[in-house]
Amino acid sequence: MKILVTGAGGMLGGGVARKLAERGDDVTVLQRRPSSLAGVAGIQEINGDITDSSTLLRAVEGMDAVVHLAAKVNVIGPWAEYEAVNVDGVRHLVAAMQRAGASRLVHVSSPSVAHGGVALIGDGAGPADPEHARGNYARSKAAGELIALAADSSALAVVAVRPHLVWGPGDTQLVGRIVQRAREGRLPLIGSGAALIDTTYVDNAVDATVAALDRIDVAHGRALVVTNGEPRPVADLFARLCDAAGVPAPTRRIPFPVAWAAGAAVEGVWALGRRRDDPPLTRFLAEQLATAHWFDQSTTRATLGWTPAVSLEEGFGRLAQWYARP
Amino acid sequence: MTLKIAEGVDPRWVRSVATAEGTWHVLDNQAVLDREPVGTLLCVHGNPTSSYLWRHVIAELSTGDRPWRVIAMDQLNMGWSSRTGRRRLGQRLDDLGALTDELGIQGPVVTLGHDWGGCISLGWAVNHRAGLAGVALLNTAVHQPPGSALPFLIAAARLPGLRRLVTATTPIFLQGTLAIAHPRLTPQVRAGYLDPYRGASRRGGIDEFVEDIPVNAEHPSWPALQGIVDGLPGLSDRPALMLWGPRDPVFTDLYLRDLRSRLPHAKVHRFEKAGHLVAEDAEVARAVRQWLEDDVEPRLPGSPAVPSHRTTDGLPEVIQRFLPDEARRSLWAPLETRAQDLSPALVEPTGHGSGQIGSWRTTTWMQLSGDVHRVAAGLTASGVKPGDRVALLVPPGADLTVALYACLRIGAVAVIADAGLGLPGLHRAIRGSAVKHVIGIDRGLLAARALRWPGQKISVGIAAGSARAKALGAGLALEDLKKVTLIDLPPAPAENAEAMVIFTSGSTGPAKGVVYTHRQLEGVRDALRSAYKLRTGSENPYDDDRFVAAFAPFALFGPGLGVPSVVPAMDVTAPRTLTASALAQAARALDATVVFASPAALANVLATSSALTADDRSALTGVRLLLSAGAPVPAELLTTLQGLLPQAELHTPYGMTEALLLTDVDLPELVAAGPGNGVLVGRPMPGVEIRISPLDADGRASRTETTAKTAVTGEILVRAPHLKERYDQLWLTQRETSTTDGWHRTGDVGHFDADGRLWVEGRLIHVIRPAGGFVTPYGVEQRIQTVPGVRRAALVGIGRAGAHQLVAVVEAPDAELGVAPLELAAAVRAAAGLELVAVLVTDALKTDIRHNSKIDRDEVGRRAAALLAGSRSS
């Protein structure tokens, strides 16, 4: 099968591309900058911007399926940038696929699209809700998911997968930041540290995304949250991640209201200074780290015929090995 | 004002029906029924509600193989029906008759009414007996019970000037009624009740309804009300149902008692947590359907035989009641045969309840026998009749024994609500038990006064006529009853007469009253005697058993068994207060051979054993049998106890308030069995049958299948001659936990092992349901409790049932509270042997008051879920 993977420069996208190529699919990857995937057997690389319609049309031409991961994922920035990539980018991709006759789209989304800032406790995947989603990232991803799923039809099967907090060896987003902060002694626990948070080991997220493509006949039209199904108190998670990386676990605690207020202040400073890097703390992050986020995985697993192959415990072990590598 | 279809109302139900007096808004499910209805249920709302009250009932009865047509009208001047001139009770009865004529309703008809609609529905029933198939009532009244003041709220609302302001000019009365729903109504449901009454002009009917309550014989509606009351005896041959919300400031339990006296055959269920809006607060629809199926439908002409609810095929139709060889022997029989016996029957510490060990007071059999006889006569003389309920608020000892056996003898029903329920639980228990007399010590009478328990008060330990007695409202003293002239006692009660009401511990919901008949109490006594080979009537009295009664229910059976007993010096409301010295000195006071105690008491005995003197220790060597009852007890605790009681066989019976003695296991067997999935409770006692109702993959117990196979986990079902008769005024609970062939569903889950021994794995409501299966708590908790540093553990599920995640909450005195440190969490996870999302440390797991051992896993689960939800839970 000829498959286009967008956003393959990231940990999850790269994993998906490799997995598909390994099993013999004809994979093309599209991302802004050349990547290490270019040399992998069975993978061809196109460099280009998702916001450019002509690039998209060229990339989609002749494809059977698209796995769409390209997104603006920063936690801060002006709305127009999110909209261009995460909303309009999806619209252009869908239009290009319809024109090119590509028949399958796996749209990689995020549980935050249905999240109004309250605790998620054993929930399933609610509908994407751009009005109530928190922050520019979640709002734009919510709008994008709605566009993707609205395109689901007999000619084009669309499924949305929402992996939650993907981590693994080489991860710069979640594990990298936590470990770096902990190493600098700047990683506090917010609130009691008891908020129960479900995460996804990267190999499991890869498998689930591939399974969504393989099972799109039954899964299309739906949004499916993907996690390890092993939630842990955030204090436990931090301690285990730090343990694996060989850095001291956090002991300092900040009450949630303080963290939230601090996040607001930091956002203000960043906005005033028009800074483009990610700030150390935002209200969104404070909420994420202080409220429960875990999910009922029964529908996802039954629909995809998938279960996580790597347990949390094994994941921590692999992470420790990676950090211990020479 | 345009009609709004409220949430929960199917638009297809809505009809408009005109009679000469006005236009009625009617909910009628006829249009949605897909088969011929069994009959018609006529639902009449009260004030200030509307037909909206019945939407759940309509929805429920519209479905299934045997649907009912349900007609619920808004009364004229009420709800969405038209506004007419003033309508008094008699007029309203005529109006309703005109409506049913217009609708062409023919029998069979069952009425269902609430509040003043209950009264009106009964009026319709009395006037339409021909097609009447039954009557059902929610909180209502037809009469002011003697001694009850006009309820405060209604009285306040009737003050001239104030009434109209409260009922019509403002919606205070309406909103007040909605505000007392438990739990609170959603905004959508509130709107369903409020919308028909927007604007003072639409609320005139509410005002008139309040004004129309006939408070005295001069009131214009009095004759109509009296007509209804007079017609009620004519309904004695029709099934009746009363569903009650006791948390009702207007229609209190006094009104329920009055209604029961008028329709004594009615099935009664009190939804303990529900109030005036019982149709919103409780599962009224389900209860009505069950009652229609059980009591109404089988009596309809041409109805197919409805199968009685039985557990399984292949079990005997007729209960194989276990009967002892001897003929029936009353509970007070030993008091008659030993009426001249001067040996001790009861020994108790003087100044009891204080926990101080001093001297002992001995009551001989002769004295006890005489006192019981005289108090029985005294109670009779003071108006206590057979069947009257008498609350006994007296700690264990001679006074309680005398009062109890006197009640039993004259056929009065002893209501024993112990302090282990806590004061709120005690209050609910007494208030809900239709008690007519209270016999109590000062603390009990103080509570009776403060909480306004009804009935005649008889004091214990306070002289009648004293200022204190007067202050407590006690006109009689137990001591004085012993001095009355002996009169002939009423005939001994029949074996199936009610004898006693005792209460569940309330650790899994409100405490339930449990009714025992005389025959069943005799069965408990006989089971106790035969299971433990209690020795009485030996040639040499010293060969007889004598017991230390440190565990309440069994302590009461001493006189009935003819076994002398001693109450140790302890605070009987707190088992933990039994010290080793107190136990030893009680044993020495009577040369005791048997000890009844609870695990919490025994734990404290061990903790205080260093204070034992050589004399104390030698007194304990005379004990041949120790029974640890009330809750599971760890084998380690018993093993250590064996050191203090070297001659004793250590046994732990398994039972519950509803079935006090079911199985038994002794220490050697507990030790030999070792750990397993649950708590080993042993083999059935003689006469006890036990089956398992298997849990399905979702953790629900089968309603039809039972098994005795090994290693099948399910709800434990029991049958024995000494089971309870029923739950008190909890018809639905009784219906759902018992079968017509005599089985009681215990609510415990467990399994049989290969040796035919029963293991208890937890409470059914505490079974955790992760995806793809179920987990029972006890076995896992016991494994976790082997982790060093963990004192006690509870396993709970959080999230949605069917996708539960497992959390262990542990008492670990050395660990910081909150999320357990990694090493402790790892050890707990390893011991548990299953996937735990979190291990939390708490300072104290919430337990019941009575046993101090039954963990309130619901509460523990709620707290764990709240903590794990983080700082901004929704």
Short mmCIF file of C-alpha atoms in Angstrom, two decimals, chain B residues 147-392:
data_model
loop_
_atom_site.label_atom_id
_atom_site.label_comp_id
_atom_site.label_asym_id
_atom_site.label_seq_id
_atom_site.Cartn_x
_atom_site.Cartn_y
_atom_site.Cartn_z
CA GLY B 147 -51.05 13.51 69.57
CA SER B 148 -49.62 15.03 66.42
CA ALA B 149 -49.82 18.77 66.10
CA LEU B 150 -50.81 20.06 62.70
CA PRO B 151 -47.45 19.93 61.04
CA PHE B 152 -45.56 23.11 61.50
CA LEU B 153 -45.09 23.91 57.84
CA ILE B 154 -48.73 23.51 56.98
CA ALA B 155 -49.74 25.41 60.10
CA ALA B 156 -47.43 28.24 59.19
CA ALA B 157 -48.74 28.26 55.66
CA ARG B 158 -52.30 28.50 56.94
CA LEU B 159 -51.84 31.67 58.97
CA PRO B 160 -54.27 34.26 57.57
CA GLY B 161 -52.45 36.62 55.25
CA LEU B 162 -49.30 34.58 55.26
CA ARG B 163 -50.80 31.63 53.43
CA ARG B 164 -51.64 33.39 50.23
CA LEU B 165 -48.30 35.17 50.25
CA VAL B 166 -46.44 31.88 50.58
CA THR B 167 -48.53 29.72 48.26
CA ALA B 168 -49.71 31.97 45.45
CA THR B 169 -48.37 35.51 45.51
CA THR B 170 -44.86 34.08 45.67
CA PRO B 171 -43.72 30.58 44.69
CA ILE B 172 -42.18 29.97 48.14
CA PHE B 173 -44.29 26.89 48.95
CA LEU B 174 -43.67 25.40 45.51
CA GLN B 175 -39.94 26.04 45.59
CA GLY B 176 -39.70 24.89 49.18
CA THR B 177 -41.28 21.58 48.23
CA LEU B 178 -38.83 21.11 45.38
CA ALA B 179 -35.87 22.17 47.52
CA ILE B 180 -36.27 19.27 49.93
CA ALA B 181 -35.64 16.61 47.30
CA HIS B 182 -32.76 14.25 48.10
CA PRO B 183 -30.58 14.48 46.12
CA ARG B 184 -31.27 17.91 44.63
CA LEU B 185 -33.30 18.13 41.45
CA THR B 186 -31.61 19.07 38.22
CA PRO B 187 -32.54 22.45 36.70
CA GLN B 188 -34.46 20.65 33.94
CA VAL B 189 -36.59 18.70 36.41
CA ARG B 190 -37.18 21.78 38.56
CA ALA B 191 -38.40 23.52 35.43
CA GLY B 192 -40.76 20.60 34.80
CA TYR B 193 -42.42 21.33 38.14
CA LEU B 194 -42.21 25.13 38.03
CA ASP B 195 -43.30 25.85 34.46
CA PRO B 196 -47.05 25.20 34.96
CA TYR B 197 -47.03 27.60 37.90
CA ARG B 198 -45.24 30.65 36.51
CA GLY B 199 -47.08 33.75 37.70
CA ALA B 200 -49.20 34.30 40.80
CA SER B 201 -52.44 33.92 38.83
CA ARG B 202 -51.56 30.32 37.98
CA ARG B 203 -50.83 29.45 41.62
CA GLY B 204 -54.32 30.07 43.01
CA GLY B 205 -54.97 26.32 43.07
CA ILE B 206 -51.95 25.77 45.29
CA ASP B 207 -53.35 28.24 47.79
CA GLU B 208 -56.83 26.72 47.71
CA PHE B 209 -55.43 23.25 48.21
CA VAL B 210 -53.66 24.31 51.40
CA GLU B 211 -56.79 26.08 52.65
CA ASP B 212 -58.83 22.95 51.92
CA ILE B 213 -56.98 20.76 54.45
CA PRO B 214 -59.70 19.82 56.93
CA VAL B 215 -58.17 20.51 60.32
CA ASN B 216 -61.33 20.08 62.34
CA ALA B 217 -64.92 18.93 62.06
CA GLU B 218 -66.13 22.45 61.26
CA HIS B 219 -64.13 22.59 58.04
CA PRO B 220 -66.28 22.37 54.88
CA SER B 221 -64.26 19.43 53.55
CA TRP B 222 -64.44 17.41 56.76
CA PRO B 223 -67.45 15.27 55.75
CA ALA B 224 -65.79 14.32 52.44
CA LEU B 225 -62.61 13.29 54.24
CA GLN B 226 -64.60 11.32 56.78
CA GLY B 227 -66.34 9.54 53.93
CA ILE B 228 -62.99 8.40 52.56
CA VAL B 229 -61.80 7.26 55.98
CA ASP B 230 -65.01 5.34 56.57
CA GLY B 231 -64.64 3.58 53.23
CA LEU B 232 -61.12 2.30 53.82
CA PRO B 233 -62.11 -0.90 55.67
CA GLY B 234 -63.91 -1.83 52.46
CA LEU B 235 -60.51 -2.00 50.71
CA SER B 236 -59.17 -4.70 53.00
CA ASP B 237 -59.59 -7.32 50.26
CA ARG B 238 -57.58 -5.37 47.67
CA PRO B 239 -53.77 -5.38 47.44
CA ALA B 240 -52.26 -2.26 48.96
CA LEU B 241 -48.81 -0.72 48.77
CA MET B 242 -47.25 2.11 50.76
CA LEU B 243 -43.96 3.60 49.61
CA TRP B 244 -42.65 6.12 52.07
CA GLY B 245 -39.94 8.76 52.27
CA PRO B 246 -39.29 9.27 55.99
CA ARG B 247 -37.36 12.52 55.53
CA ASP B 248 -40.62 14.39 55.07
CA PRO B 249 -41.20 17.34 57.39
CA VAL B 250 -44.97 17.17 56.78
CA PHE B 251 -46.04 13.55 56.37
CA THR B 252 -43.92 11.94 59.07
CA ASP B 253 -43.81 8.30 60.09
CA LEU B 254 -46.76 8.97 62.39
CA TYR B 255 -48.96 9.25 59.32
CA LEU B 256 -47.55 6.03 57.90
CA ARG B 257 -48.43 4.29 61.13
CA ASP B 258 -51.95 5.71 60.96
CA LEU B 259 -52.37 4.50 57.38
CA ARG B 260 -51.02 1.06 58.25
CA SER B 261 -53.58 0.77 61.01
CA ARG B 262 -56.31 1.43 58.41
CA LEU B 263 -54.91 -0.87 55.72
CA PRO B 264 -53.01 -3.39 57.85
CA HIS B 265 -52.46 -5.79 54.95
CA ALA B 266 -50.48 -3.23 52.94
CA LYS B 267 -46.96 -3.95 51.77
CA VAL B 268 -44.76 -1.19 53.17
CA HIS B 269 -41.37 0.03 52.04
CA ARG B 270 -39.66 2.98 53.68
CA PHE B 271 -36.92 4.41 51.46
CA GLU B 272 -34.72 5.56 54.31
CA LYS B 273 -32.92 8.28 52.34
CA ALA B 274 -36.01 9.64 50.62
CA GLY B 275 -38.25 12.50 51.66
CA HIS B 276 -41.56 14.03 50.66
CA LEU B 277 -40.82 13.83 46.94
CA VAL B 278 -40.27 10.10 47.24
CA ALA B 279 -41.15 9.66 43.56
CA GLU B 280 -38.07 11.76 42.74
CA ASP B 281 -35.83 10.45 45.52
CA ALA B 282 -36.32 6.68 45.25
CA GLU B 283 -37.02 3.85 42.86
CA VAL B 284 -40.77 4.18 43.10
CA ALA B 285 -41.40 3.08 39.52
CA ARG B 286 -39.53 -0.18 39.96
CA ALA B 287 -41.25 -0.87 43.28
CA VAL B 288 -44.71 -0.23 41.81
CA ARG B 289 -44.01 -2.56 38.90
CA GLN B 290 -42.76 -5.31 41.21
CA TRP B 291 -45.80 -4.99 43.42
CA LEU B 292 -48.15 -5.07 40.44
CA GLU B 293 -46.46 -8.27 39.24
CA ASP B 294 -46.38 -9.91 42.66
CA ASP B 295 -49.62 -8.88 44.28
CA VAL B 296 -52.02 -7.44 41.74
CA GLU B 297 -51.60 -9.35 38.48
CA PRO B 298 -51.97 -12.88 39.90
CA ARG B 299 -55.39 -11.90 41.28
CA LEU B 300 -56.72 -10.58 38.00
CA PRO B 301 -59.25 -12.79 36.24
CA GLY B 302 -57.71 -14.86 33.48
CA SER B 303 -54.16 -14.06 34.49
CA PRO B 304 -51.64 -16.79 33.76
CA ALA B 305 -50.03 -18.34 36.79
CA VAL B 306 -47.15 -16.07 37.65
CA PRO B 307 -44.12 -18.06 38.71
CA SER B 308 -43.08 -17.33 42.24
CA HIS B 309 -39.55 -16.04 42.55
CA ARG B 310 -37.41 -18.98 43.46
CA THR B 311 -33.72 -19.45 43.21
CA THR B 312 -33.30 -22.37 40.92
CA ASP B 313 -34.86 -25.49 39.60
CA GLY B 314 -34.01 -28.70 41.34
CA LEU B 315 -34.27 -27.38 44.87
CA PRO B 316 -37.01 -28.68 47.10
CA GLU B 317 -40.32 -26.83 46.90
CA VAL B 318 -41.00 -27.11 50.56
CA ILE B 319 -38.51 -25.76 53.00
CA GLN B 320 -36.87 -28.61 54.81
CA ARG B 321 -37.08 -26.88 58.12
CA PHE B 322 -34.57 -28.20 60.58
CA LEU B 323 -36.47 -29.12 63.69
CA PRO B 324 -34.86 -30.22 66.92
CA ASP B 325 -35.99 -33.48 68.46
CA GLU B 326 -37.67 -31.82 71.37
CA ALA B 327 -40.98 -30.04 70.99
CA ARG B 328 -41.04 -26.26 70.80
CA ARG B 329 -39.58 -24.70 73.89
CA SER B 330 -40.24 -21.04 74.57
CA LEU B 331 -37.40 -18.65 75.18
CA TRP B 332 -38.46 -18.05 78.76
CA ALA B 333 -38.90 -21.75 79.54
CA PRO B 334 -35.74 -21.94 81.73
CA LEU B 335 -37.12 -19.07 83.82
CA GLU B 336 -40.13 -21.22 84.60
CA THR B 337 -38.28 -24.44 85.31
CA ARG B 338 -35.70 -22.65 87.44
CA ALA B 339 -38.13 -20.39 89.27
CA GLN B 340 -36.94 -21.74 92.62
CA ASP B 341 -33.24 -21.94 91.73
CA LEU B 342 -31.02 -19.81 93.95
CA SER B 343 -27.87 -20.20 91.86
CA PRO B 344 -26.65 -17.21 89.81
CA ALA B 345 -28.29 -16.50 86.48
CA LEU B 346 -26.65 -13.17 85.78
CA VAL B 347 -23.60 -11.43 87.14
CA GLU B 348 -22.72 -7.88 86.28
CA PRO B 349 -20.41 -5.22 87.65
CA THR B 350 -22.03 -2.67 89.94
CA GLY B 351 -22.01 0.82 88.47
CA HIS B 352 -22.01 -0.75 85.08
CA GLY B 353 -21.21 0.97 81.86
CA SER B 354 -18.46 2.86 83.63
CA GLY B 355 -15.69 0.47 82.72
CA GLN B 356 -14.60 0.43 86.37
CA ILE B 357 -13.96 -2.95 87.91
CA GLY B 358 -15.41 -3.12 91.37
CA SER B 359 -17.78 -5.50 93.00
CA TRP B 360 -20.32 -7.71 91.29
CA ARG B 361 -24.06 -7.89 91.49
CA THR B 362 -25.62 -11.31 91.17
CA THR B 363 -29.15 -12.07 90.08
CA THR B 364 -30.37 -15.56 90.86
CA TRP B 365 -32.61 -17.59 88.58
CA MET B 366 -35.39 -17.24 91.14
CA GLN B 367 -35.07 -13.48 91.24
CA LEU B 368 -34.83 -13.21 87.46
CA SER B 369 -37.83 -15.44 86.98
CA GLY B 370 -39.88 -13.43 89.47
CA ASP B 371 -38.81 -10.07 88.02
CA VAL B 372 -39.63 -11.12 84.49
CA HIS B 373 -43.05 -12.32 85.56
CA ARG B 374 -43.79 -9.16 87.53
CA VAL B 375 -42.52 -6.78 84.86
CA ALA B 376 -44.55 -8.70 82.28
CA ALA B 377 -47.59 -8.10 84.44
CA GLY B 378 -46.60 -4.48 85.03
CA LEU B 379 -46.18 -3.80 81.34
CA THR B 380 -49.54 -5.37 80.65
CA ALA B 381 -51.14 -3.27 83.38
CA SER B 382 -49.60 -0.11 81.96
CA GLY B 383 -51.10 -0.75 78.55
CA VAL B 384 -48.45 -2.64 76.65
CA LYS B 385 -50.30 -5.01 74.35
CA PRO B 386 -49.24 -8.04 72.35
CA GLY B 387 -47.74 -6.83 69.08
CA ASP B 388 -46.79 -3.41 70.51
CA ARG B 389 -43.25 -2.42 69.73
CA VAL B 390 -41.10 -1.59 72.74
CA ALA B 391 -37.70 0.02 72.27
CA LEU B 392 -35.13 -1.24 74.78
#
